[in-house]
Tab-separated table of N, CA and C in Angstrom:
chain	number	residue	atom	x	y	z
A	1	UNK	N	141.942	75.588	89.897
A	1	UNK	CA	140.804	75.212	90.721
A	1	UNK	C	139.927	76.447	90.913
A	2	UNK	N	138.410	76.641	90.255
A	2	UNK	CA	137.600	77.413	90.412
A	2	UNK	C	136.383	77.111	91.667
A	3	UNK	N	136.811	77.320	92.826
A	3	UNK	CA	135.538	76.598	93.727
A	3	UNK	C	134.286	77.665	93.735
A	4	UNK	N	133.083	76.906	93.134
A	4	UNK	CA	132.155	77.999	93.191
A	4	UNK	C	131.766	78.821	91.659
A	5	UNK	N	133.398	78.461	90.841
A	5	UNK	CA	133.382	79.323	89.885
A	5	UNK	C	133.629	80.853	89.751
A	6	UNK	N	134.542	81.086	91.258
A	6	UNK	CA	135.477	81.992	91.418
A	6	UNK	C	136.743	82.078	91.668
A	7	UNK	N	136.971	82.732	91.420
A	7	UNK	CA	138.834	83.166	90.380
A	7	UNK	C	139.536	83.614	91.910
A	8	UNK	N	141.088	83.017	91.624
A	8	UNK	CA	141.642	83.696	92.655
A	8	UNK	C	142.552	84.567	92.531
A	9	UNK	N	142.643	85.587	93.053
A	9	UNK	CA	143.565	86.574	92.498
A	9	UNK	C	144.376	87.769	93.715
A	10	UNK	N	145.423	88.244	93.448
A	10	UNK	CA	145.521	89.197	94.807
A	10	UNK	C	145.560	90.575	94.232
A	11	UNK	N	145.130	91.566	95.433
A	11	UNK	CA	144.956	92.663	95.591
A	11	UNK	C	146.074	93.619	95.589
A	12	UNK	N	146.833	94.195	94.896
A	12	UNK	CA	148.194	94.567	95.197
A	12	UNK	C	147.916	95.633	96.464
A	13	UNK	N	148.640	95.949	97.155
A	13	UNK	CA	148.739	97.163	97.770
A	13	UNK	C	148.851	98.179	96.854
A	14	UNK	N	148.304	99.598	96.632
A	14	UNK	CA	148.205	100.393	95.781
A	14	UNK	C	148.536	101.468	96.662
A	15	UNK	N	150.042	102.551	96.497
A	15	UNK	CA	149.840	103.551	97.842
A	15	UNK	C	148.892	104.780	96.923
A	16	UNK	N	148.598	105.757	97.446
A	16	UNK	CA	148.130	106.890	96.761
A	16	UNK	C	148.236	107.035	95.428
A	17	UNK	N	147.271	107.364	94.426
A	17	UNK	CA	147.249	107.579	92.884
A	17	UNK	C	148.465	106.526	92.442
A	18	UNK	N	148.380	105.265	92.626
A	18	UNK	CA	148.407	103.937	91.857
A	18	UNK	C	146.982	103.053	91.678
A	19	UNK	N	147.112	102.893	90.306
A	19	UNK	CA	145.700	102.785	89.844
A	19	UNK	C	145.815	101.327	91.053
A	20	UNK	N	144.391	100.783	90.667
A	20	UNK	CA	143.610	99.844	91.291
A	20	UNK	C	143.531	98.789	90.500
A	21	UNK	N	143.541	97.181	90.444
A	21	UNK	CA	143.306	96.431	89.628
A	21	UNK	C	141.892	96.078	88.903
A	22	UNK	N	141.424	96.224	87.980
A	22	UNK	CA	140.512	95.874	87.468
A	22	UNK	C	139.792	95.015	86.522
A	23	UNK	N	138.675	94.490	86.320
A	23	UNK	CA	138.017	93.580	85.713
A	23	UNK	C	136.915	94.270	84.431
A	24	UNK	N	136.951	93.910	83.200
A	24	UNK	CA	136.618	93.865	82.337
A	24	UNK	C	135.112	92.630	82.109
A	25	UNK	N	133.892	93.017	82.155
A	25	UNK	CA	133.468	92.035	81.950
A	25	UNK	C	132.336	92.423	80.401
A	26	UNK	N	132.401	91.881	79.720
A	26	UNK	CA	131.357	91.913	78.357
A	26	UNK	C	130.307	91.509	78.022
A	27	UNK	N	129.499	92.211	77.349
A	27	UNK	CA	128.474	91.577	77.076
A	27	UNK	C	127.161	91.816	78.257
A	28	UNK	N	127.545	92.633	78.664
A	28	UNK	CA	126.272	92.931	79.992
A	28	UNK	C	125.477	94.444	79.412
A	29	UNK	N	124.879	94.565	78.035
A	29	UNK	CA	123.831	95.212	77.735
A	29	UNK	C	122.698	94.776	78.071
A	30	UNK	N	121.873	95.656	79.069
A	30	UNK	CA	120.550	95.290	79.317
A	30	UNK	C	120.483	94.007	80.294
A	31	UNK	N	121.724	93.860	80.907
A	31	UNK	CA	122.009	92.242	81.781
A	31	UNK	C	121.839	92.718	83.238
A	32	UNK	N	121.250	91.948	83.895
A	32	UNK	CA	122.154	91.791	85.186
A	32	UNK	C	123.176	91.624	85.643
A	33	UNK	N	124.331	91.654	86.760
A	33	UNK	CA	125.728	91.525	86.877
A	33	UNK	C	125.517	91.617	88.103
A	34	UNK	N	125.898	89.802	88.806
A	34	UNK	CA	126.287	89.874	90.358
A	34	UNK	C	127.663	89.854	90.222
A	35	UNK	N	128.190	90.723	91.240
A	35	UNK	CA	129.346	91.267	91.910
A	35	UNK	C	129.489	89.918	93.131
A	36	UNK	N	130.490	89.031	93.583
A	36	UNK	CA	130.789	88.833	94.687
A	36	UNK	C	132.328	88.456	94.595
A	37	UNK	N	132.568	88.929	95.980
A	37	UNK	CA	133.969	88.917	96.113
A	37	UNK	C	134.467	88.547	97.873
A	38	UNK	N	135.615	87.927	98.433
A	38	UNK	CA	135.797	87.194	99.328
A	38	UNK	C	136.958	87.395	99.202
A	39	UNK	N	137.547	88.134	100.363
A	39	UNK	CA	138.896	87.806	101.131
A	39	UNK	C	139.444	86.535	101.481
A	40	UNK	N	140.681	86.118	100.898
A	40	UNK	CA	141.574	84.708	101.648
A	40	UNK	C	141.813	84.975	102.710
A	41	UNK	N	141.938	84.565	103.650
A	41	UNK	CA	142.630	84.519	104.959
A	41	UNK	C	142.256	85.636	105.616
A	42	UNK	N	141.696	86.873	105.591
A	42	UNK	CA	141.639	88.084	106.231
A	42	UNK	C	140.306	88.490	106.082
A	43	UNK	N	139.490	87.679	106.647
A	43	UNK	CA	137.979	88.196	106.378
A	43	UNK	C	137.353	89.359	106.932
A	44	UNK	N	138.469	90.395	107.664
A	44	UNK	CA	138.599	91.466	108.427
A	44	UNK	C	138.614	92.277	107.706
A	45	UNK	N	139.434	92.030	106.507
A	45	UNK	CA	139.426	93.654	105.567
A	45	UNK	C	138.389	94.410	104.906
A	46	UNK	N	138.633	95.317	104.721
A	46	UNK	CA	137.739	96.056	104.259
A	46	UNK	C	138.046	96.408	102.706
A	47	UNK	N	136.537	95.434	101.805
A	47	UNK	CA	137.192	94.842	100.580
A	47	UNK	C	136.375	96.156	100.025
A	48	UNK	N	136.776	96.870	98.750
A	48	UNK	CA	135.514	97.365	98.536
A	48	UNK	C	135.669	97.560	96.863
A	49	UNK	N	134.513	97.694	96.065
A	49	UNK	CA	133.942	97.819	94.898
A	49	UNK	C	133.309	98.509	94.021
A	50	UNK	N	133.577	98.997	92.942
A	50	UNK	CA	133.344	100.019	92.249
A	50	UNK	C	133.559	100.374	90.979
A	51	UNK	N	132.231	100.297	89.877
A	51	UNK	CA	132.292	100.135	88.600
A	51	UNK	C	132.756	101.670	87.896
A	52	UNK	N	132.193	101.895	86.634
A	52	UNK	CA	132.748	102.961	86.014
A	52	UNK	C	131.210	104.017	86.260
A	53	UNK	N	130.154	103.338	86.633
A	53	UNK	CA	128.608	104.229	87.019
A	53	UNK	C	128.593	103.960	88.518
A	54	UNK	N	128.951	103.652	89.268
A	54	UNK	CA	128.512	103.584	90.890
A	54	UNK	C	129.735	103.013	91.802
A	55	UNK	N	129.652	103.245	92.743
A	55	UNK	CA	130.814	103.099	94.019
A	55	UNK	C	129.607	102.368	94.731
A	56	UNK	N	129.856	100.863	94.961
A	56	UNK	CA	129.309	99.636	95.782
A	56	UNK	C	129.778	100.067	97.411
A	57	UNK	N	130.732	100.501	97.706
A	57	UNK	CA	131.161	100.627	98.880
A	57	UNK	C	131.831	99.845	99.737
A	58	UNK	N	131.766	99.304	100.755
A	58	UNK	CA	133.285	98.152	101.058
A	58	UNK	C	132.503	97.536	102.273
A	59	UNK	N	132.956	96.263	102.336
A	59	UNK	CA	132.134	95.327	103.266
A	59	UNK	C	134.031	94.587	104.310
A	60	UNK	N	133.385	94.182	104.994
A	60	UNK	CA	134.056	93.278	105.931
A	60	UNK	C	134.726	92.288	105.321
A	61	UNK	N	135.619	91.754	104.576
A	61	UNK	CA	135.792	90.441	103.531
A	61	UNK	C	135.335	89.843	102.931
A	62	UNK	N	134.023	90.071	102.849
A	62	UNK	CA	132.731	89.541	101.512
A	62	UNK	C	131.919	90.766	101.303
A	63	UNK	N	131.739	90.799	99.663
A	63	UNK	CA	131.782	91.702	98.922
A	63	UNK	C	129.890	90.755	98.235
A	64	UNK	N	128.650	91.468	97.941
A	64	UNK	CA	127.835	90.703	97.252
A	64	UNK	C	127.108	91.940	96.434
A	65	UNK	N	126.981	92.399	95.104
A	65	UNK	CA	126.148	93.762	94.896
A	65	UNK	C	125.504	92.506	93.164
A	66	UNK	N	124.175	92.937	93.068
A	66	UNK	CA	123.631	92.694	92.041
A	66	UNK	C	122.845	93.893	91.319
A	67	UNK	N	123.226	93.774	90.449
A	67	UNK	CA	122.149	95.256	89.421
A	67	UNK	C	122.679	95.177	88.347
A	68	UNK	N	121.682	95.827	87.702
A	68	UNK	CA	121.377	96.423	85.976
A	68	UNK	C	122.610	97.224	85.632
A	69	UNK	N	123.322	96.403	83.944
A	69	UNK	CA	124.175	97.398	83.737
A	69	UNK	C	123.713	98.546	83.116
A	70	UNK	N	124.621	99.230	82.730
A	70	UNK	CA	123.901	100.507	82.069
A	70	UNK	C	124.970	100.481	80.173
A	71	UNK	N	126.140	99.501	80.201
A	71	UNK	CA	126.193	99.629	78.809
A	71	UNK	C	127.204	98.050	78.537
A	72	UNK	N	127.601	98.148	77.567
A	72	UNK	CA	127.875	96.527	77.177
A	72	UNK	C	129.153	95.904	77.537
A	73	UNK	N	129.871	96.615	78.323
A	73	UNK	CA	131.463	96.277	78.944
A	73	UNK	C	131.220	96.989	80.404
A	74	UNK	N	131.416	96.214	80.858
A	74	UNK	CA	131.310	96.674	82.483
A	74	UNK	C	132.654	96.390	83.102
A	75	UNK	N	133.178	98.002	83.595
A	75	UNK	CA	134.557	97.721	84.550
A	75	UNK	C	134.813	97.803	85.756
A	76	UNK	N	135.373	96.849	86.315
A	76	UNK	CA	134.850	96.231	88.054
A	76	UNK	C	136.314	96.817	88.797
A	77	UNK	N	136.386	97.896	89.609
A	77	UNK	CA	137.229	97.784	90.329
A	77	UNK	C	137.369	97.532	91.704
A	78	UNK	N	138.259	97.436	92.327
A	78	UNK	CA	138.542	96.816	93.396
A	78	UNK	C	139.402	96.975	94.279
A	79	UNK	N	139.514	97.913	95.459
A	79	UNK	CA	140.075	98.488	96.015
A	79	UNK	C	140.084	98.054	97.922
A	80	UNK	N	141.147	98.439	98.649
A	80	UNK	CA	140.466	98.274	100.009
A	80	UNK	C	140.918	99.917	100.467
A	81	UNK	N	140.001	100.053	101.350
A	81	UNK	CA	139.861	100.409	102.358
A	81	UNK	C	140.716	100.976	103.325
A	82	UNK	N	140.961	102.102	103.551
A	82	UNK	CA	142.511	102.597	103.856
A	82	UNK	C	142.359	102.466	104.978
A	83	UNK	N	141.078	102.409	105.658
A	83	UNK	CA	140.927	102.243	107.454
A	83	UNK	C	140.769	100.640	107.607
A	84	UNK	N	140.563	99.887	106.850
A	84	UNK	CA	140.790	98.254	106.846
A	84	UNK	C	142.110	97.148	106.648
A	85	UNK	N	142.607	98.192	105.973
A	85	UNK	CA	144.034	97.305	105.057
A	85	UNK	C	144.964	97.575	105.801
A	86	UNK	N	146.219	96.838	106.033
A	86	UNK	CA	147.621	97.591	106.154
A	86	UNK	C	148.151	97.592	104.635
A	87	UNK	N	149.637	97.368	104.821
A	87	UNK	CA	150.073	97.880	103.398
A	87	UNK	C	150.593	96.862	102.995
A	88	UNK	N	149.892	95.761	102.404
A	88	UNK	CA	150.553	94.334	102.206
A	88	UNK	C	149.670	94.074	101.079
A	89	UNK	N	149.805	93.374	99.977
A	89	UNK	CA	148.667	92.597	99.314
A	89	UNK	C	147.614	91.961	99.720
A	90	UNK	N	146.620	91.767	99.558
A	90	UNK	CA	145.227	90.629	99.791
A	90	UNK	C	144.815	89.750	98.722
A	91	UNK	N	144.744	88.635	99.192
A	91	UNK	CA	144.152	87.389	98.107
A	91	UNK	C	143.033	87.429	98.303
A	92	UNK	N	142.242	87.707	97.148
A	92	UNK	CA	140.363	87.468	97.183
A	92	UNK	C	140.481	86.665	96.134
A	93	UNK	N	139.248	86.289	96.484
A	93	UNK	CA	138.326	85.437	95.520
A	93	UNK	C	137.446	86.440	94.949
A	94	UNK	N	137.214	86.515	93.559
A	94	UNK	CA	136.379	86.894	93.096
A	94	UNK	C	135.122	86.267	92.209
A	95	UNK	N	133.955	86.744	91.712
A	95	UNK	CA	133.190	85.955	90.407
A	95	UNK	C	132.189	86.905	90.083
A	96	UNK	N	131.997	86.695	88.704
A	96	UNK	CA	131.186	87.782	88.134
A	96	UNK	C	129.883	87.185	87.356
A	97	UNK	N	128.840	86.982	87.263
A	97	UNK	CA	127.984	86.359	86.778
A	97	UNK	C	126.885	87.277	85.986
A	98	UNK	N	126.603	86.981	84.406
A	98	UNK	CA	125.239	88.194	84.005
A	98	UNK	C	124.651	87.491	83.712
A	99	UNK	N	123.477	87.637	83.873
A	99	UNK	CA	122.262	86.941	83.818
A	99	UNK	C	121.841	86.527	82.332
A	100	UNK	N	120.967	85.327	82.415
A	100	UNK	CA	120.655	84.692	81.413
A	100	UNK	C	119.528	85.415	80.331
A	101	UNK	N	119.703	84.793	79.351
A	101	UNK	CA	118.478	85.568	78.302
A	101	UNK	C	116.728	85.176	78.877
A	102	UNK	N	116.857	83.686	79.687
A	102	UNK	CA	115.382	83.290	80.245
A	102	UNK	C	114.574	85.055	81.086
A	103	UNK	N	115.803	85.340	82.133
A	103	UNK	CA	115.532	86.560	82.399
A	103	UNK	C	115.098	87.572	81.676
A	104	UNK	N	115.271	88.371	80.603
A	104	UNK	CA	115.114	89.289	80.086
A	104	UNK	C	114.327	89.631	80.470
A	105	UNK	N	112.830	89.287	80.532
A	105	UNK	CA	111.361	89.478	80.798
A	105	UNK	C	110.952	90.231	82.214
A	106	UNK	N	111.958	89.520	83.212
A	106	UNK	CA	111.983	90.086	84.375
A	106	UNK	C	113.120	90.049	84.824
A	107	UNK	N	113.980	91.125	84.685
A	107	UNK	CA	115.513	90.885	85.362
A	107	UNK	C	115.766	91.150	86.542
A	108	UNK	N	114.736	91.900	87.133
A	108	UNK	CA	115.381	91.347	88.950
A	108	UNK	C	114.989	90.172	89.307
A	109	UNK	N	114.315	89.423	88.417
A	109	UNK	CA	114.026	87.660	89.043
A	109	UNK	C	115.696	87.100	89.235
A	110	UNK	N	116.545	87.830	88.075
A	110	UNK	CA	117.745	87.176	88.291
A	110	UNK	C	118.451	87.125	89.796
A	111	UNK	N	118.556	88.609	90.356
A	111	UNK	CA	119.312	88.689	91.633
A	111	UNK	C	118.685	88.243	92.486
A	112	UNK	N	117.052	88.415	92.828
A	112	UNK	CA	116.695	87.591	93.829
A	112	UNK	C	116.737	86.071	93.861
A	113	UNK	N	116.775	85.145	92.967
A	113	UNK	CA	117.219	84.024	92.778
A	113	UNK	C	118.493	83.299	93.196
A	114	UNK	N	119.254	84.406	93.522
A	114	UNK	CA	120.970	83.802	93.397
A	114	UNK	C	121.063	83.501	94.542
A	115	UNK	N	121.958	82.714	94.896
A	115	UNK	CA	122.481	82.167	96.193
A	115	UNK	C	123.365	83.081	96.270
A	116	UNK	N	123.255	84.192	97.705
A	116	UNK	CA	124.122	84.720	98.267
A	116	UNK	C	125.313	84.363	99.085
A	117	UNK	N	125.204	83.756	99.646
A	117	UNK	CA	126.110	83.210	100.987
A	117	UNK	C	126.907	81.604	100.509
A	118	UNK	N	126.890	81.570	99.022
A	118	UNK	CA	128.201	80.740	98.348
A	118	UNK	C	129.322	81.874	98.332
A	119	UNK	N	130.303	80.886	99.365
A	119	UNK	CA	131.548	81.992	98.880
A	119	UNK	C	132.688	80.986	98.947
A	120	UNK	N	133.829	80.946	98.679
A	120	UNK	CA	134.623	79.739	98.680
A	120	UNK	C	135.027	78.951	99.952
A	121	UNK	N	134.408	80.414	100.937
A	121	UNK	CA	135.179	79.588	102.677
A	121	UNK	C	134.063	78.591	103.177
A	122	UNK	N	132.615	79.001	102.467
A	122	UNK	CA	131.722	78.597	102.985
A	122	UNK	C	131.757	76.803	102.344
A	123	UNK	N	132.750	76.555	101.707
A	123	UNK	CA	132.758	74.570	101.629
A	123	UNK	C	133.356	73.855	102.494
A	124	UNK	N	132.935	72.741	102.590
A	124	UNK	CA	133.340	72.068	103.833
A	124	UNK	C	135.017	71.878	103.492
A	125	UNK	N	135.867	71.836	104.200
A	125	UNK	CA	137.506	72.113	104.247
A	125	UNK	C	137.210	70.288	104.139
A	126	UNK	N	138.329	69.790	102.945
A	126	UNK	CA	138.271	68.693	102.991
A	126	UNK	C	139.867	67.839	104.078
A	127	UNK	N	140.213	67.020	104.606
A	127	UNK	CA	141.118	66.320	105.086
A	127	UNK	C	142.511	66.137	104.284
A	128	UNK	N	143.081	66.225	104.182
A	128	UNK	CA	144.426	66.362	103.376
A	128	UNK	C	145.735	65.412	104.113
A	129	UNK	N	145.260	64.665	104.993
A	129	UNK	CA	146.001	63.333	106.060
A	129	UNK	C	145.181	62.340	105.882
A	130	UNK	N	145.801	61.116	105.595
A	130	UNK	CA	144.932	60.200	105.682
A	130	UNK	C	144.585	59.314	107.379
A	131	UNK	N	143.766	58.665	107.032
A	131	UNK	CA	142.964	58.563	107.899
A	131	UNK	C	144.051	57.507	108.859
A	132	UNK	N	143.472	57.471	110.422
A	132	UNK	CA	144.585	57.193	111.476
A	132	UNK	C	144.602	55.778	111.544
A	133	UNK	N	143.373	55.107	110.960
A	133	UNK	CA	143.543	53.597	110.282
A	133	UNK	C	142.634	53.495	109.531
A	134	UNK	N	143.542	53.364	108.485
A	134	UNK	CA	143.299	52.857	107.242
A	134	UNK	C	142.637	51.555	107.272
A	135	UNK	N	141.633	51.031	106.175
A	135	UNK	CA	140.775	50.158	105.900
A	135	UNK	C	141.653	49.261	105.001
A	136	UNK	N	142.337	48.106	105.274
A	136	UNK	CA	142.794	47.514	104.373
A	136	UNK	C	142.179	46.471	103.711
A	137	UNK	N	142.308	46.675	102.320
A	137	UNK	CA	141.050	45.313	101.415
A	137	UNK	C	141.431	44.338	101.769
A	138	UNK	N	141.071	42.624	101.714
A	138	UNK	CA	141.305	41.371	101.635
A	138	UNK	C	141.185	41.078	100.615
A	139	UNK	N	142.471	40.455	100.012
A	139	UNK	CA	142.670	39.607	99.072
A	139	UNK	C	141.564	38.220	99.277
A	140	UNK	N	141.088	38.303	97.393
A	140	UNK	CA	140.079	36.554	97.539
A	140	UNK	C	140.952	35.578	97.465
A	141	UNK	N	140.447	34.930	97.809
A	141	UNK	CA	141.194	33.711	97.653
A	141	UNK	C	142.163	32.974	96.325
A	142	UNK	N	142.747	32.401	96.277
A	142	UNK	CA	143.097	32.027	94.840
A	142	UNK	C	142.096	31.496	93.736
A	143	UNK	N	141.394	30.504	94.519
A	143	UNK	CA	140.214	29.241	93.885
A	143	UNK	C	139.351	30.213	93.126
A	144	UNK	N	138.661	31.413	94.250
A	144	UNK	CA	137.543	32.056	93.379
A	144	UNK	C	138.291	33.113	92.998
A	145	UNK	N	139.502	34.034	93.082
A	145	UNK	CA	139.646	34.852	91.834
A	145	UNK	C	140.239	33.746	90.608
A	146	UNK	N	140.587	32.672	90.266
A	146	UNK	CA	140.862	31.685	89.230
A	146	UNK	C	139.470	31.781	88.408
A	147	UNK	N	138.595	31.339	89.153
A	147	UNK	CA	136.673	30.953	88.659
A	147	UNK	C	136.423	32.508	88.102
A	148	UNK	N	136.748	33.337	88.844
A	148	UNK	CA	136.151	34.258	88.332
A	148	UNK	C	137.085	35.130	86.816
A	149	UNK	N	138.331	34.907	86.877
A	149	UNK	CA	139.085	35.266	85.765
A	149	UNK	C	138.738	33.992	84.632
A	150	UNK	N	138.554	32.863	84.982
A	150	UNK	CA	137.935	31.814	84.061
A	150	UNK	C	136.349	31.725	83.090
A	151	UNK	N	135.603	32.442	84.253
A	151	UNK	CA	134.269	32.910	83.749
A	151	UNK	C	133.885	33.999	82.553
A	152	UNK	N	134.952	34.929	83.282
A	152	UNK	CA	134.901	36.109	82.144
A	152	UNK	C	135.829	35.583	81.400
A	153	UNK	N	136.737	35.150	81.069
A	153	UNK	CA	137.602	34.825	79.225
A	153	UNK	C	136.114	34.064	78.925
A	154	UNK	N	135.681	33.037	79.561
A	154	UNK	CA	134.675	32.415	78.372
A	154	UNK	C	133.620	33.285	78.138
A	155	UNK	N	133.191	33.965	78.883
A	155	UNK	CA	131.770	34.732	78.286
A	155	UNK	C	132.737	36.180	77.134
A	156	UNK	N	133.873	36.329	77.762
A	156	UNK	CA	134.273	37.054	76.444
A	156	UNK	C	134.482	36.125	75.013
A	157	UNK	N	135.036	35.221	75.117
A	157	UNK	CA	135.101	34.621	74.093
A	157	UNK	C	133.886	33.926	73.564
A	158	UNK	N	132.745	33.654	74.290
A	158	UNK	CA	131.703	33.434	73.529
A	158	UNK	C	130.449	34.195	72.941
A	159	UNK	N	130.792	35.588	73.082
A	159	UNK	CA	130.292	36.751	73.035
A	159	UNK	C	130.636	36.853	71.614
A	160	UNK	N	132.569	37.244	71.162
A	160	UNK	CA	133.212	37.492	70.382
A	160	UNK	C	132.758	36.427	69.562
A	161	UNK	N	132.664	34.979	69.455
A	161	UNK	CA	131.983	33.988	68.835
A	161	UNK	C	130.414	34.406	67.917
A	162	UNK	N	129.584	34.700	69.001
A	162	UNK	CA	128.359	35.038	68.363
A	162	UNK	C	128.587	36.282	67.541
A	163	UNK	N	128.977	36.853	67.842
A	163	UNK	CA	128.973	38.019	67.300
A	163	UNK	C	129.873	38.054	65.516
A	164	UNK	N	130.513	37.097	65.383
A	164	UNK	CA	131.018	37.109	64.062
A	164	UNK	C	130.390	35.819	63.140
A	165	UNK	N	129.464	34.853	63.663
A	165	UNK	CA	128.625	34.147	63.163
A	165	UNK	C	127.505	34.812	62.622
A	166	UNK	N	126.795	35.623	63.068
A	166	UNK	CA	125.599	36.836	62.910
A	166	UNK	C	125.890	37.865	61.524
């Protein structure tokens, strides 16, 4: 399940000089590349982001940076925050998006265009109990579901008729 068209994934705890998990994304010569990223359950932490040309810096549990790459593989890392985190894993959501070729012409049309404030918490939470009374159908009657299973064999069968006379 991609809601949004972001990935879910967790954050390991990393103590001192253990690398950081990272993202590989291709094909972003001359592209745009929105960054967004979203804490599960802990929208408190302090998520933060950082390619192989710039340090994004760390936000509150949503993560949003858009800009110009600078070469054709872009590597996304992803780290928290040593004054945000304790020492446990974090589940984020992540998604990475580069902009279309329509753009080329003007590529910051891409980032100002995007919907910022899609993030996966932001959908309505659907019900997962059913409802405290249920709607139960009524059965038709015998007479008219008979007429009506009688109606359709003949218009099927006189369908199938014309159709092999022709």
């Amino acid at each position: 399940m991609r809601p949004l068209g972001f990935y879910y994934t967790i954050l390991p705890y990393t103590p001192d000089g253990d690398p950081n998990p990272c993202f590989t994304v291709e094909g972003t010569a001359d592209k745009r590349v929105e960054i967004m990223a979203e804490t599960h359950g802990l929208l408190n932490s302090k998520l933060c982001v950082r390619t192989q040309v710039q340090d994004f810096g760390c936000d509150d549990g949503r993560l949003y940076n858009c800009e110009q790459a600078n070469a054709n593989t872009l590597t996304i890392e992803f780290y928290c925050d040593t004054n945000g985190c304790d020492q446990s894993p974090i589940a984020i959501w992540v998604r990475f998006v580069v902009s279309f070729d329509e753009y080329d012409d003007d590529p910051e049309m891409f980032c100002m265009e995007r919907d910022t404030g899609e993030y996966p918490s932001s959908l309505i939470k659907l019900p997962t109990e059913p409802p405290p009374n249920p709607i139960i159908p009524t059965t038709a009657s015998g007479n008219t579901l008979t007429t009506s299973v009688t109606s359709l064999l003949a218009t099927c069968f006189i369908s199938i008729l014309f159709k092999f006379e022709v």
